[in-house]
Amino acid sequence: AQSVTQPDIHITVSEGASLELRCNYSYGATPYLFWYVQSPGQGLQLLLKYFSGDTLVQGIKGFEAEFKRSQSSFNLRKPSVHWSDAAEYFCAVVRRDSNYQLIWGAGTKLIIKP
Amino acid sequence: KAGVTQTPRYLIKTRGQQVTLSCSPISGHRSVSWYQQTPGQGLQFLFEYFSETQRNKGNFPGRFSGRQFSNSRSEMNVSTLELGDSALYLCASSLISVGGTGTQPGKAFFGQGTRLTVV
């Protein structure tokens, strides 16, 4: 079955430390790939997306993600987290051969230690 | 430009009742998608409307239905509410719907959601 996996339900990092959130998908072909962030009480906001081209994409708020075809992964990274990054992060994909439908991971909750 | 507006923000209903949620997309956007978000389940796709037509539907029972009006505003209805329907319901609007046209999916803008509690 088609799926998007975010293996970490919660991640705790210290402020100023680096961050990597994992995302894997199970499609044969490369889908469109997205990372969204949901801050407490807020709607979802698009951080970055990958359609084609350079496999390292830059997003807002200092985030980046790297698409690795061989690993079917699209991990989100940030070199130094800030307390305001505490939120829930969702990876999502859209298959290129389907009608537009975002398939979502279950989310990873990021907790920042002072 | 105003964002995606969902009303009401919070709702408490009892089992067996029905509920209607509303979503006003960003002006000019014609695609509205609905999602159910529950803890640990992530976002589950309910359905998508584009130009008043349902384009896609997720795996939810027929108690969940929706519609879209000519001004692109959308409503979602849940009949015969169950306790398990308690969730955050999110709506997303985007400029285009891929729908097999081969174009890239547009960026989706989300509303803040309606928190539905069924007691």
PDB file of C-alpha atoms in Angstrom:
ATOM      1  CA  ALA A   1       0.000   0.000   0.000  1.00  0.00           C
ATOM      2  CA  GLN A   2       1.045   3.534  -0.590  1.00  0.00           C
ATOM      3  CA  SER A   3       2.463   5.066   2.543  1.00  0.00           C
ATOM      4  CA  VAL A   4       4.509   7.804   4.046  1.00  0.00           C
ATOM      5  CA  THR A   5       6.443   6.938   7.183  1.00  0.00           C
ATOM      6  CA  GLN A   6       7.739   9.291   9.799  1.00  0.00           C
ATOM      7  CA  PRO A   7       9.367   6.869  12.209  1.00  0.00           C
ATOM      8  CA  ASP A   8       9.802   9.309  15.102  1.00  0.00           C
ATOM      9  CA  ILE A   9       6.630  10.303  16.923  1.00  0.00           C
ATOM     10  CA  HIS A  10       8.524  12.697  19.218  1.00  0.00           C
ATOM     11  CA  ILE A  11      11.988  14.209  19.024  1.00  0.00           C
ATOM     12  CA  THR A  12      13.591  16.316  21.736  1.00  0.00           C
ATOM     13  CA  VAL A  13      16.581  18.517  20.962  1.00  0.00           C
ATOM     14  CA  SER A  14      18.344  21.285  22.808  1.00  0.00           C
ATOM     15  CA  GLU A  15      18.054  24.823  21.566  1.00  0.00           C
ATOM     16  CA  GLY A  16      20.941  25.509  19.221  1.00  0.00           C
ATOM     17  CA  ALA A  17      21.453  21.856  18.351  1.00  0.00           C
ATOM     18  CA  SER A  18      21.011  20.424  14.882  1.00  0.00           C
ATOM     19  CA  LEU A  19      17.870  18.634  13.814  1.00  0.00           C
ATOM     20  CA  GLU A  20      16.968  15.908  11.361  1.00  0.00           C
ATOM     21  CA  LEU A  21      13.430  14.606  10.929  1.00  0.00           C
ATOM     22  CA  ARG A  22      13.014  11.470   8.885  1.00  0.00           C
ATOM     23  CA  CYS A  23      10.515  10.731   6.153  1.00  0.00           C
ATOM     24  CA  ASN A  24      10.303   7.677   3.907  1.00  0.00           C
ATOM     25  CA  TYR A  25       7.767   6.873   1.197  1.00  0.00           C
ATOM     26  CA  SER A  26       6.834   3.656  -0.522  1.00  0.00           C
ATOM     27  CA  TYR A  27       6.215   4.452  -4.186  1.00  0.00           C
ATOM     28  CA  GLY A  28       8.017   3.106  -7.202  1.00  0.00           C
ATOM     29  CA  ALA A  29       8.391   6.451  -8.902  1.00  0.00           C
ATOM     30  CA  THR A  30       9.503   9.702  -7.350  1.00  0.00           C
ATOM     31  CA  PRO A  31       6.487  11.577  -6.052  1.00  0.00           C
ATOM     32  CA  TYR A  32       6.198  15.250  -5.314  1.00  0.00           C
ATOM     33  CA  LEU A  33       7.450  15.730  -1.755  1.00  0.00           C
ATOM     34  CA  PHE A  34       6.457  18.255   0.875  1.00  0.00           C
ATOM     35  CA  TRP A  35       7.185  19.190   4.462  1.00  0.00           C
ATOM     36  CA  TYR A  36       4.593  21.100   6.464  1.00  0.00           C
ATOM     37  CA  VAL A  37       4.776  22.508   9.987  1.00  0.00           C
ATOM     38  CA  GLN A  38       1.878  22.893  12.386  1.00  0.00           C
ATOM     39  CA  SER A  39       2.504  25.198  15.322  1.00  0.00           C
ATOM     40  CA  PRO A  40       0.212  25.004  18.360  1.00  0.00           C
ATOM     41  CA  GLY A  41      -3.175  26.469  17.531  1.00  0.00           C
ATOM     42  CA  GLN A  42      -2.123  27.190  13.965  1.00  0.00           C
ATOM     43  CA  GLY A  43      -2.942  25.727  10.605  1.00  0.00           C
ATOM     44  CA  LEU A  44      -0.386  23.861   8.529  1.00  0.00           C
ATOM     45  CA  GLN A  45       2.265  25.871   6.772  1.00  0.00           C
ATOM     46  CA  LEU A  46       4.369  24.679   3.867  1.00  0.00           C
ATOM     47  CA  LEU A  47       8.072  24.619   4.727  1.00  0.00           C
ATOM     48  CA  LEU A  48       9.453  23.357   1.436  1.00  0.00           C
ATOM     49  CA  LYS A  49       8.746  21.100  -1.510  1.00  0.00           C
ATOM     50  CA  TYR A  50      10.601  18.991  -4.032  1.00  0.00           C
ATOM     51  CA  PHE A  51       9.373  18.479  -7.574  1.00  0.00           C
ATOM     52  CA  SER A  52      12.542  17.847  -9.564  1.00  0.00           C
ATOM     53  CA  GLY A  53      16.083  19.096 -10.042  1.00  0.00           C
ATOM     54  CA  ASP A  54      18.527  19.761  -7.225  1.00  0.00           C
ATOM     55  CA  THR A  55      17.932  17.160  -4.556  1.00  0.00           C
ATOM     56  CA  LEU A  56      18.750  19.577  -1.741  1.00  0.00           C
ATOM     57  CA  VAL A  57      15.925  22.061  -1.342  1.00  0.00           C
ATOM     58  CA  GLN A  58      15.847  25.128   0.820  1.00  0.00           C
ATOM     59  CA  GLY A  59      12.746  26.197   2.643  1.00  0.00           C
ATOM     60  CA  ILE A  60      11.524  28.857   4.973  1.00  0.00           C
ATOM     61  CA  LYS A  61      12.701  29.393   8.548  1.00  0.00           C
ATOM     62  CA  GLY A  62      16.165  28.001   7.796  1.00  0.00           C
ATOM     63  CA  PHE A  63      14.973  24.473   6.997  1.00  0.00           C
ATOM     64  CA  GLU A  64      16.274  22.302   4.202  1.00  0.00           C
ATOM     65  CA  ALA A  65      15.488  18.798   3.000  1.00  0.00           C
ATOM     66  CA  GLU A  66      17.382  16.308   0.899  1.00  0.00           C
ATOM     67  CA  PHE A  67      15.726  13.880  -1.480  1.00  0.00           C
ATOM     68  CA  LYS A  68      17.534  10.552  -1.716  1.00  0.00           C
ATOM     69  CA  ARG A  69      16.044   8.358  -4.403  1.00  0.00           C
ATOM     70  CA  SER A  70      18.029   5.262  -3.385  1.00  0.00           C
ATOM     71  CA  GLN A  71      16.615   5.449   0.122  1.00  0.00           C
ATOM     72  CA  SER A  72      13.132   6.733  -0.808  1.00  0.00           C
ATOM     73  CA  SER A  73      13.696   9.414   1.775  1.00  0.00           C
ATOM     74  CA  PHE A  74      13.113  13.127   2.128  1.00  0.00           C
ATOM     75  CA  ASN A  75      14.591  14.091   5.497  1.00  0.00           C
ATOM     76  CA  LEU A  76      14.162  17.553   6.930  1.00  0.00           C
ATOM     77  CA  ARG A  77      17.142  19.294   8.539  1.00  0.00           C
ATOM     78  CA  LYS A  78      18.024  22.462  10.361  1.00  0.00           C
ATOM     79  CA  PRO A  79      21.551  23.257  11.560  1.00  0.00           C
ATOM     80  CA  SER A  80      20.492  25.096  14.723  1.00  0.00           C
ATOM     81  CA  VAL A  81      16.998  24.965  16.185  1.00  0.00           C
ATOM     82  CA  HIS A  82      15.269  27.785  17.997  1.00  0.00           C
ATOM     83  CA  TRP A  83      12.630  27.501  20.708  1.00  0.00           C
ATOM     84  CA  SER A  84      10.080  28.794  18.198  1.00  0.00           C
ATOM     85  CA  ASP A  85      10.629  25.675  16.077  1.00  0.00           C
ATOM     86  CA  ALA A  86       8.713  23.589  18.615  1.00  0.00           C
ATOM     87  CA  ALA A  87       5.815  22.259  16.568  1.00  0.00           C
ATOM     88  CA  GLU A  88       4.580  19.192  14.764  1.00  0.00           C
ATOM     89  CA  TYR A  89       6.116  18.443  11.385  1.00  0.00           C
ATOM     90  CA  PHE A  90       4.400  16.520   8.629  1.00  0.00           C
ATOM     91  CA  CYS A  91       5.852  14.967   5.535  1.00  0.00           C
ATOM     92  CA  ALA A  92       3.491  14.541   2.586  1.00  0.00           C
ATOM     93  CA  VAL A  93       3.699  13.191  -0.946  1.00  0.00           C
ATOM     94  CA  VAL A  94       1.682  13.432  -4.130  1.00  0.00           C
ATOM     95  CA  ARG A  95       2.049  10.692  -6.691  1.00  0.00           C
ATOM     96  CA  ARG A  96       2.868  12.007 -10.138  1.00  0.00           C
ATOM     97  CA  ASP A  97       0.479   9.585 -11.801  1.00  0.00           C
ATOM     98  CA  SER A  98      -2.562  10.288  -9.643  1.00  0.00           C
ATOM     99  CA  ASN A  99      -5.138  12.954  -9.196  1.00  0.00           C
ATOM    100  CA  TYR A 100      -3.995  15.531  -6.735  1.00  0.00           C
ATOM    101  CA  GLN A 101      -4.131  13.912  -3.325  1.00  0.00           C
ATOM    102  CA  LEU A 102      -1.673  14.549  -0.559  1.00  0.00           C
ATOM    103  CA  ILE A 103      -0.709  11.409   1.350  1.00  0.00           C
ATOM    104  CA  TRP A 104       0.476  12.342   4.823  1.00  0.00           C
ATOM    105  CA  GLY A 105       2.861  10.937   7.358  1.00  0.00           C
ATOM    106  CA  ALA A 106       1.663  10.674  10.955  1.00  0.00           C
ATOM    107  CA  GLY A 107       3.800  13.613  12.023  1.00  0.00           C
ATOM    108  CA  THR A 108       6.766  14.171  14.313  1.00  0.00           C
ATOM    109  CA  LYS A 109       6.398  16.380  17.349  1.00  0.00           C
ATOM    110  CA  LEU A 110       9.508  18.466  17.974  1.00  0.00           C
ATOM    111  CA  ILE A 111      10.233  19.446  21.573  1.00  0.00           C
ATOM    112  CA  ILE A 112      12.937  22.000  22.278  1.00  0.00           C
ATOM    113  CA  LYS A 113      14.888  21.842  25.529  1.00  0.00           C
ATOM    114  CA  PRO A 114      16.115  25.203  26.833  1.00  0.00           C
TER     115      PRO A 114
ATOM    116  CA  LYS B   1      -4.940  38.545   0.905  1.00  0.00           C
ATOM    117  CA  ALA B   2      -7.118  36.821   3.497  1.00  0.00           C
ATOM    118  CA  GLY B   3      -6.173  33.272   4.394  1.00  0.00           C
ATOM    119  CA  VAL B   4      -8.298  30.171   4.582  1.00  0.00           C
ATOM    120  CA  THR B   5     -11.143  30.648   7.041  1.00  0.00           C
ATOM    121  CA  GLN B   6     -12.802  27.797   8.844  1.00  0.00           C
ATOM    122  CA  THR B   7     -15.856  28.170  11.014  1.00  0.00           C
ATOM    123  CA  PRO B   8     -16.609  27.442  13.712  1.00  0.00           C
ATOM    124  CA  ARG B   9     -13.247  27.004  15.439  1.00  0.00           C
ATOM    125  CA  TYR B  10     -14.649  24.804  18.176  1.00  0.00           C
ATOM    126  CA  LEU B  11     -17.724  22.638  18.346  1.00  0.00           C
ATOM    127  CA  ILE B  12     -19.188  20.217  20.863  1.00  0.00           C
ATOM    128  CA  LYS B  13     -21.874  17.809  19.731  1.00  0.00           C
ATOM    129  CA  THR B  14     -23.518  14.720  21.150  1.00  0.00           C
ATOM    130  CA  ARG B  15     -23.578  11.287  19.580  1.00  0.00           C
ATOM    131  CA  GLY B  16     -26.167  10.882  16.893  1.00  0.00           C
ATOM    132  CA  GLN B  17     -26.284  14.553  15.989  1.00  0.00           C
ATOM    133  CA  GLN B  18     -25.100  15.957  12.719  1.00  0.00           C
ATOM    134  CA  VAL B  19     -22.674  18.797  12.114  1.00  0.00           C
ATOM    135  CA  THR B  20     -21.763  21.120   9.273  1.00  0.00           C
ATOM    136  CA  LEU B  21     -18.358  22.751   9.019  1.00  0.00           C
ATOM    137  CA  SER B  22     -17.516  25.598   6.700  1.00  0.00           C
ATOM    138  CA  CYS B  23     -14.382  26.551   4.801  1.00  0.00           C
ATOM    139  CA  SER B  24     -13.780  29.719   2.820  1.00  0.00           C
ATOM    140  CA  PRO B  25     -10.691  29.353   0.613  1.00  0.00           C
ATOM    141  CA  ILE B  26      -8.272  32.040  -0.420  1.00  0.00           C
ATOM    142  CA  SER B  27      -9.796  34.299  -3.030  1.00  0.00           C
ATOM    143  CA  GLY B  28      -9.197  32.865  -6.482  1.00  0.00           C
ATOM    144  CA  HIS B  29      -8.496  29.347  -5.261  1.00  0.00           C
ATOM    145  CA  ARG B  30     -10.825  26.744  -6.720  1.00  0.00           C
ATOM    146  CA  SER B  31      -9.644  23.615  -4.978  1.00  0.00           C
ATOM    147  CA  VAL B  32     -10.699  22.812  -1.422  1.00  0.00           C
ATOM    148  CA  SER B  33      -9.625  19.659   0.375  1.00  0.00           C
ATOM    149  CA  TRP B  34     -10.773  18.390   3.745  1.00  0.00           C
ATOM    150  CA  TYR B  35      -8.731  16.388   6.234  1.00  0.00           C
ATOM    151  CA  GLN B  36      -9.333  14.759   9.583  1.00  0.00           C
ATOM    152  CA  GLN B  37      -6.493  14.994  12.067  1.00  0.00           C
ATOM    153  CA  THR B  38      -6.396  12.813  15.161  1.00  0.00           C
ATOM    154  CA  PRO B  39      -3.478  12.258  17.559  1.00  0.00           C
ATOM    155  CA  GLY B  40      -1.142   9.594  16.232  1.00  0.00           C
ATOM    156  CA  GLN B  41      -3.033   9.223  12.934  1.00  0.00           C
ATOM    157  CA  GLY B  42      -1.735  12.267  11.178  1.00  0.00           C
ATOM    158  CA  LEU B  43      -3.927  13.757   8.512  1.00  0.00           C
ATOM    159  CA  GLN B  44      -6.458  11.557   6.808  1.00  0.00           C
ATOM    160  CA  PHE B  45      -7.804  12.795   3.506  1.00  0.00           C
ATOM    161  CA  LEU B  46     -11.574  13.126   3.347  1.00  0.00           C
ATOM    162  CA  PHE B  47     -12.309  14.620  -0.057  1.00  0.00           C
ATOM    163  CA  GLU B  48     -11.373  17.326  -2.503  1.00  0.00           C
ATOM    164  CA  TYR B  49     -13.623  19.664  -4.420  1.00  0.00           C
ATOM    165  CA  PHE B  50     -12.663  21.596  -7.497  1.00  0.00           C
ATOM    166  CA  SER B  51     -15.056  23.938  -9.257  1.00  0.00           C
ATOM    167  CA  GLU B  52     -18.035  22.501  -7.360  1.00  0.00           C
ATOM    168  CA  THR B  53     -17.192  18.892  -8.296  1.00  0.00           C
ATOM    169  CA  GLN B  54     -15.810  16.235  -6.003  1.00  0.00           C
ATOM    170  CA  ARG B  55     -12.482  15.218  -7.554  1.00  0.00           C
ATOM    171  CA  ASN B  56     -11.147  12.783  -4.984  1.00  0.00           C
ATOM    172  CA  LYS B  57     -12.498  10.925  -2.002  1.00  0.00           C
ATOM    173  CA  GLY B  58     -10.749   9.219   0.876  1.00  0.00           C
ATOM    174  CA  ASN B  59     -11.748   6.096   2.751  1.00  0.00           C
ATOM    175  CA  PHE B  60     -14.388   7.482   5.049  1.00  0.00           C
ATOM    176  CA  PRO B  61     -17.950   6.231   5.537  1.00  0.00           C
ATOM    177  CA  GLY B  62     -20.855   7.828   3.752  1.00  0.00           C
ATOM    178  CA  ARG B  63     -21.727   9.766   6.914  1.00  0.00           C
ATOM    179  CA  PHE B  64     -19.044  12.205   5.781  1.00  0.00           C
ATOM    180  CA  SER B  65     -20.109  14.335   2.869  1.00  0.00           C
ATOM    181  CA  GLY B  66     -19.279  17.674   1.399  1.00  0.00           C
ATOM    182  CA  ARG B  67     -20.100  20.190  -1.217  1.00  0.00           C
ATOM    183  CA  GLN B  68     -18.649  23.273  -2.822  1.00  0.00           C
ATOM    184  CA  PHE B  69     -20.490  26.375  -3.882  1.00  0.00           C
ATOM    185  CA  SER B  70     -19.974  28.555  -6.923  1.00  0.00           C
ATOM    186  CA  ASN B  71     -17.892  30.996  -4.852  1.00  0.00           C
ATOM    187  CA  SER B  72     -15.578  28.071  -3.942  1.00  0.00           C
ATOM    188  CA  ARG B  73     -16.668  28.024  -0.321  1.00  0.00           C
ATOM    189  CA  SER B  74     -17.043  24.469   0.884  1.00  0.00           C
ATOM    190  CA  GLU B  75     -19.008  22.731   3.589  1.00  0.00           C
ATOM    191  CA  MET B  76     -18.430  19.374   5.176  1.00  0.00           C
ATOM    192  CA  ASN B  77     -21.246  17.495   6.852  1.00  0.00           C
ATOM    193  CA  VAL B  78     -21.038  14.594   9.248  1.00  0.00           C
ATOM    194  CA  SER B  79     -24.275  12.833  10.095  1.00  0.00           C
ATOM    195  CA  THR B  80     -25.006  10.496  12.997  1.00  0.00           C
ATOM    196  CA  LEU B  81     -21.907  11.549  14.902  1.00  0.00           C
ATOM    197  CA  GLU B  82     -19.846   8.949  16.719  1.00  0.00           C
ATOM    198  CA  LEU B  83     -17.360   9.447  19.547  1.00  0.00           C
ATOM    199  CA  GLY B  84     -14.562   8.513  17.152  1.00  0.00           C
ATOM    200  CA  ASP B  85     -15.382  11.497  14.965  1.00  0.00           C
ATOM    201  CA  SER B  86     -13.819  13.788  17.556  1.00  0.00           C
ATOM    202  CA  ALA B  87     -10.915  15.373  15.740  1.00  0.00           C
ATOM    203  CA  LEU B  88      -9.456  18.497  14.237  1.00  0.00           C
ATOM    204  CA  TYR B  89     -10.918  19.003  10.775  1.00  0.00           C
ATOM    205  CA  LEU B  90      -8.664  20.944   8.453  1.00  0.00           C
ATOM    206  CA  CYS B  91      -9.448  22.463   5.140  1.00  0.00           C
ATOM    207  CA  ALA B  92      -6.859  23.374   2.534  1.00  0.00           C
ATOM    208  CA  SER B  93      -7.240  25.548  -0.505  1.00  0.00           C
ATOM    209  CA  SER B  94      -5.033  25.647  -3.560  1.00  0.00           C
ATOM    210  CA  LEU B  95      -5.050  27.405  -6.858  1.00  0.00           C
ATOM    211  CA  ILE B  96      -5.224  24.322  -9.034  1.00  0.00           C
ATOM    212  CA  SER B  97      -6.076  20.697  -8.819  1.00  0.00           C
ATOM    213  CA  VAL B  98      -3.767  18.370 -10.733  1.00  0.00           C
ATOM    214  CA  GLY B  99      -6.582  16.031 -11.669  1.00  0.00           C
ATOM    215  CA  GLY B 100      -4.563  14.226 -14.300  1.00  0.00           C
ATOM    216  CA  THR B 101      -3.657  17.372 -16.186  1.00  0.00           C
ATOM    217  CA  GLY B 102       0.016  16.726 -15.667  1.00  0.00           C
ATOM    218  CA  THR B 103       0.567  20.045 -13.977  1.00  0.00           C
ATOM    219  CA  GLN B 104       2.381  20.180 -10.707  1.00  0.00           C
ATOM    220  CA  PRO B 105       0.303  20.278  -7.557  1.00  0.00           C
ATOM    221  CA  GLY B 106      -0.270  23.732  -6.277  1.00  0.00           C
ATOM    222  CA  LYS B 107       0.800  24.810  -2.861  1.00  0.00           C
ATOM    223  CA  ALA B 108      -1.914  24.074  -0.317  1.00  0.00           C
ATOM    224  CA  PHE B 109      -2.852  26.679   2.249  1.00  0.00           C
ATOM    225  CA  PHE B 110      -4.497  25.419   5.385  1.00  0.00           C
ATOM    226  CA  GLY B 111      -7.045  26.941   7.688  1.00  0.00           C
ATOM    227  CA  GLN B 112      -6.670  26.738  11.444  1.00  0.00           C
ATOM    228  CA  GLY B 113      -9.210  23.969  11.624  1.00  0.00           C
ATOM    229  CA  THR B 114     -12.401  23.181  13.460  1.00  0.00           C
ATOM    230  CA  ARG B 115     -11.975  21.215  16.665  1.00  0.00           C
ATOM    231  CA  LEU B 116     -14.966  18.879  16.907  1.00  0.00           C
ATOM    232  CA  THR B 117     -15.663  17.095  20.170  1.00  0.00           C
ATOM    233  CA  VAL B 118     -18.367  14.442  20.257  1.00  0.00           C
ATOM    234  CA  VAL B 119     -19.664  13.548  23.723  1.00  0.00           C
TER     235      VAL B 119
END
